[in-house]
Amino acid sequence: MRFKFLLKPGWLALTLAVWVFAGACIYFLSPWQFGRNDERQAQNAAITKSLKSDPVPFGAQHDEWQKVELKGRYQPELEALARLRTVLGEAAFEVITPFRTNDGKTVLVDRGFVRPVNGIKPPNFTAPPQEEVTVIGLARPNESNATPAFEQDGRKQIYSINNKAVGPDIEPGYFQLIENQPGALDTLPLPRIESGPFFSYALQWIAFGVMAVGGWLYFTIREARPGGVLHESTRKRKSIAELLAEEGDDGAGESGAEADDTGQLHGTRHVT
């Protein structure tokens, strides 16, 4: 049976490894990259649409990156700093200030970023206006971590921008101020509108899976043919004694040939 070698432990382990790897590439890793590509395309479309559209009044629900107009007052007493941020390649704090709208709802407003002092401490920065203002921000969803705020260096700090982390009775999500708004600091840059490498990564994972299966098939067919490595390895190996015996026979044959040659030479000389 030509394919009996597939039942050997080594080949069973190799087969399992190859097919598990190929399955992971095609059914998990490539869809994951396709999904990230879809998310990037949706983000790019939302940002492009937001840049071209007028702001809408604050309401119950908004699409991400949509421009929203808020009317009300800042509540600086509840302000918090989102720590461990990187903006334009450098460390930063994002200043998160609750904002009470005229309809009685409280939302989070990201007023922008400030650079830390000595790399770790929050600096002094301009407080928001106390009077009623109208601001325009980009709607953003909550970040995942809802760890409660804590006091450090004289200021309330949070790890993630989340309404539950800042305080009670605050609406989910937050609004990232655009430039030249009342209370805005250094405004956060928008993400770059580019496709990213995710689509090509997805194709690479598919290629890796196909190559793994193709390599397995190639070596399987090669070993199943006569003369394959496994067939060579299954031939009976000679013992050391047999090898020495063969070597001795070869040496004896050569000595005999020399004796014959010598005798023939002596005979020739005698006749002469």
Coordinates of N, CA and C in Angstrom, one line a residue, residues 87-174:
V87 N 0.3 61.4 20.9 CA -0.3 62.2 19.9 C 0.9 62.7 19.1
L88 N 0.9 62.5 17.8 CA 1.9 62.9 16.9 C 3.3 62.3 17.3
G89 N 3.2 61.1 17.8 CA 4.5 60.4 18.2 C 5.1 60.8 19.6
E90 N 4.4 61.7 20.3 CA 4.9 62.1 21.6 C 3.8 61.9 22.7
A91 N 4.3 61.7 24.0 CA 3.4 61.5 25.1 C 2.5 62.7 25.3
A92 N 1.3 62.4 25.7 CA 0.3 63.5 25.9 C -0.8 63.1 26.9
F93 N -1.5 64.1 27.5 CA -2.7 63.9 28.2 C -3.8 64.4 27.4
E94 N -5.0 63.8 27.4 CA -6.2 64.3 26.7 C -7.1 64.9 27.8
V95 N -7.5 66.1 27.7 CA -8.3 66.8 28.7 C -9.8 66.5 28.4
I96 N -10.4 65.8 29.3 CA -11.8 65.4 29.2 C -12.7 66.2 30.2
T97 N -13.5 67.1 29.7 CA -14.4 67.9 30.5 C -15.8 67.6 30.3
P98 N -16.6 67.3 31.3 CA -18.1 67.1 31.2 C -18.7 68.4 30.7
F99 N -19.8 68.3 30.0 CA -20.5 69.4 29.4 C -22.0 69.2 29.5
R100 N -22.6 70.1 30.2 CA -24.1 70.0 30.5 C -24.8 70.8 29.4
T101 N -25.6 70.1 28.6 CA -26.3 70.7 27.5 C -27.6 71.4 28.0
N102 N -28.1 72.2 27.2 CA -29.3 73.0 27.6 C -30.6 72.1 27.8
D103 N -30.5 70.9 27.3 CA -31.7 70.0 27.6 C -31.5 69.2 28.8
G104 N -30.4 69.5 29.6 CA -30.2 68.8 30.9 C -29.4 67.5 30.8
K105 N -28.8 67.2 29.7 CA -28.0 66.0 29.6 C -26.5 66.4 29.8
T106 N -25.7 65.5 30.4 CA -24.3 65.7 30.5 C -23.5 64.8 29.6
V107 N -22.6 65.3 28.9 CA -21.8 64.5 28.0 C -20.3 64.8 28.2
L108 N -19.4 64.0 27.7 CA -18.0 64.2 27.8 C -17.5 64.9 26.6
V109 N -16.7 65.9 26.8 CA -16.0 66.7 25.7 C -14.5 66.5 25.8
D110 N -13.9 66.1 24.7 CA -12.4 66.0 24.6 C -11.9 67.3 24.1
R111 N -11.4 68.1 25.0 CA -11.0 69.5 24.6 C -9.7 69.5 23.9
G112 N -9.0 68.4 23.8 CA -7.7 68.3 23.1 C -6.6 67.8 24.0
F113 N -5.4 68.0 23.7 CA -4.3 67.4 24.4 C -3.3 68.4 24.9
V114 N -2.6 68.0 26.0 CA -1.5 68.8 26.5 C -0.3 67.9 26.7
R115 N 0.9 68.4 26.7 CA 2.1 67.6 26.9 C 2.5 67.6 28.3
P116 N 2.9 66.4 28.8 CA 3.3 66.3 30.2 C 4.6 67.0 30.5
V117 N 4.7 67.4 31.8 CA 6.0 68.0 32.3 C 6.9 67.0 32.7
N118 N 8.2 67.0 32.3 CA 9.2 66.0 32.6 C 8.7 64.6 32.2
G119 N 7.9 64.6 31.2 CA 7.5 63.3 30.7 C 6.4 62.6 31.5
I120 N 6.0 63.0 32.7 CA 5.1 62.3 33.5 C 4.0 63.1 34.1
K121 N 4.3 64.4 34.5 CA 3.3 65.2 35.3 C 2.5 66.1 34.3
P122 N 1.2 66.2 34.7 CA 0.3 67.1 33.9 C 0.7 68.5 34.0
P123 N 0.6 69.3 33.0 CA 1.0 70.7 33.1 C -0.2 71.6 33.5
N124 N 0.0 72.9 33.7 CA -1.1 73.8 33.8 C -1.6 74.1 32.4
F125 N -2.9 74.3 32.3 CA -3.5 74.6 31.0 C -4.8 75.4 31.2
T126 N -5.2 76.0 30.1 CA -6.4 77.0 30.2 C -7.7 76.3 30.6
A127 N -8.3 76.9 31.6 CA -9.7 76.3 32.0 C -10.7 76.7 30.9
P128 N -11.8 75.9 30.8 CA -12.8 76.2 29.9 C -13.6 77.4 30.3
P129 N -14.3 78.0 29.3 CA -15.1 79.2 29.7 C -16.3 78.8 30.6
Q130 N -16.7 79.8 31.5 CA -17.7 79.5 32.4 C -19.1 79.8 31.9
E131 N -19.2 80.7 30.9 CA -20.5 81.1 30.4 C -21.0 80.0 29.4
E132 N -22.3 80.2 29.0 CA -22.9 79.2 28.0 C -22.2 79.4 26.7
V133 N -21.9 78.3 26.1 CA -21.2 78.3 24.8 C -21.8 77.3 23.8
T134 N -21.5 77.4 22.6 CA -21.8 76.5 21.5 C -20.6 75.9 20.9
V135 N -20.4 74.6 21.0 CA -19.2 74.0 20.5 C -19.6 72.9 19.5
I136 N -18.6 72.5 18.6 CA -18.8 71.5 17.6 C -17.8 70.4 17.8
G137 N -18.2 69.2 18.0 CA -17.3 68.1 18.2 C -17.7 66.9 17.3
L138 N -16.7 66.0 17.2 CA -16.9 64.7 16.5 C -17.4 63.6 17.4
A139 N -18.5 63.0 17.1 CA -19.0 61.9 18.0 C -18.1 60.7 18.0
R140 N -17.8 60.3 19.2 CA -16.9 59.1 19.3 C -17.5 58.2 20.4
P141 N -17.3 56.9 20.2 CA -17.9 55.9 21.2 C -17.0 55.8 22.4
N142 N -17.5 55.2 23.5 CA -16.8 54.9 24.7 C -15.5 54.1 24.4
E143 N -14.5 54.3 25.1 CA -13.3 53.4 25.0 C -13.7 52.2 26.0
S144 N -13.0 51.1 25.8 CA -13.5 49.9 26.5 C -13.3 49.9 28.0
N145 N -12.2 50.4 28.5 CA -11.8 50.3 29.9 C -12.6 51.3 30.7
A146 N -13.4 50.8 31.7 CA -14.2 51.7 32.5 C -13.7 51.8 33.9
T147 N -12.3 51.7 34.1 CA -11.7 51.8 35.5 C -12.0 53.2 36.0
P148 N -12.5 53.3 37.2 CA -12.8 54.6 37.8 C -11.7 55.5 37.9
A149 N -12.0 56.8 37.9 CA -10.9 57.9 37.9 C -10.2 57.8 39.3
F150 N -9.0 58.4 39.3 CA -8.2 58.4 40.5 C -7.5 59.8 40.6
E151 N -7.1 60.2 41.7 CA -6.3 61.4 41.9 C -4.8 61.2 41.9
Q152 N -4.1 62.0 41.1 CA -2.7 61.9 41.0 C -2.2 63.2 40.5
D153 N -1.1 63.7 41.2 CA -0.5 65.0 40.9 C -1.5 66.1 41.0
G154 N -2.5 66.0 41.9 CA -3.5 67.1 42.1 C -4.6 67.1 41.0
R155 N -4.7 66.1 40.1 CA -5.8 66.1 39.1 C -6.4 64.7 39.0
K156 N -7.7 64.7 38.7 CA -8.4 63.5 38.4 C -7.8 62.9 37.1
Q157 N -7.5 61.6 37.1 CA -7.0 61.0 35.9 C -7.7 59.7 35.6
I158 N -7.8 59.3 34.3 CA -8.5 58.1 33.9 C -7.6 57.4 32.8
Y159 N -7.8 56.1 32.7 CA -7.1 55.4 31.7 C -7.8 55.3 30.3
S160 N -9.1 55.4 30.3 CA -9.9 55.3 29.1 C -11.0 56.4 29.2
I161 N -11.3 56.9 28.0 CA -12.4 57.9 27.9 C -13.7 57.1 27.9
N162 N -14.4 57.0 29.1 CA -15.6 56.3 29.3 C -16.4 57.0 30.3
N163 N -17.7 57.2 30.0 CA -18.6 57.9 30.9 C -18.6 57.3 32.3
K164 N -18.6 56.0 32.4 CA -18.6 55.4 33.7 C -17.3 55.6 34.5
A165 N -16.2 55.9 33.8 CA -15.0 56.1 34.5 C -14.9 57.5 35.1
V166 N -15.7 58.5 34.5 CA -15.6 59.9 34.9 C -16.6 60.2 36.1
G167 N -17.8 59.7 35.9 CA -18.8 60.0 37.0 C -20.2 59.5 36.6
P168 N -21.1 59.6 37.5 CA -22.5 59.1 37.2 C -23.3 60.1 36.4
D169 N -24.4 59.6 35.9 CA -25.3 60.5 35.1 C -24.7 61.2 33.9
I170 N -23.7 60.5 33.3 CA -23.1 61.1 32.1 C -23.5 60.2 30.9
E171 N -23.8 60.8 29.8 CA -24.2 60.0 28.6 C -23.0 59.2 28.0
P172 N -23.3 58.0 27.5 CA -22.2 57.3 26.9 C -21.5 58.0 25.7
G173 N -20.3 57.7 25.4 CA -19.6 58.3 24.3 C -19.0 59.6 24.7
Y174 N -18.4 60.3 23.8 CA -17.8 61.6 24.0 C -17.7 62.3 22.7

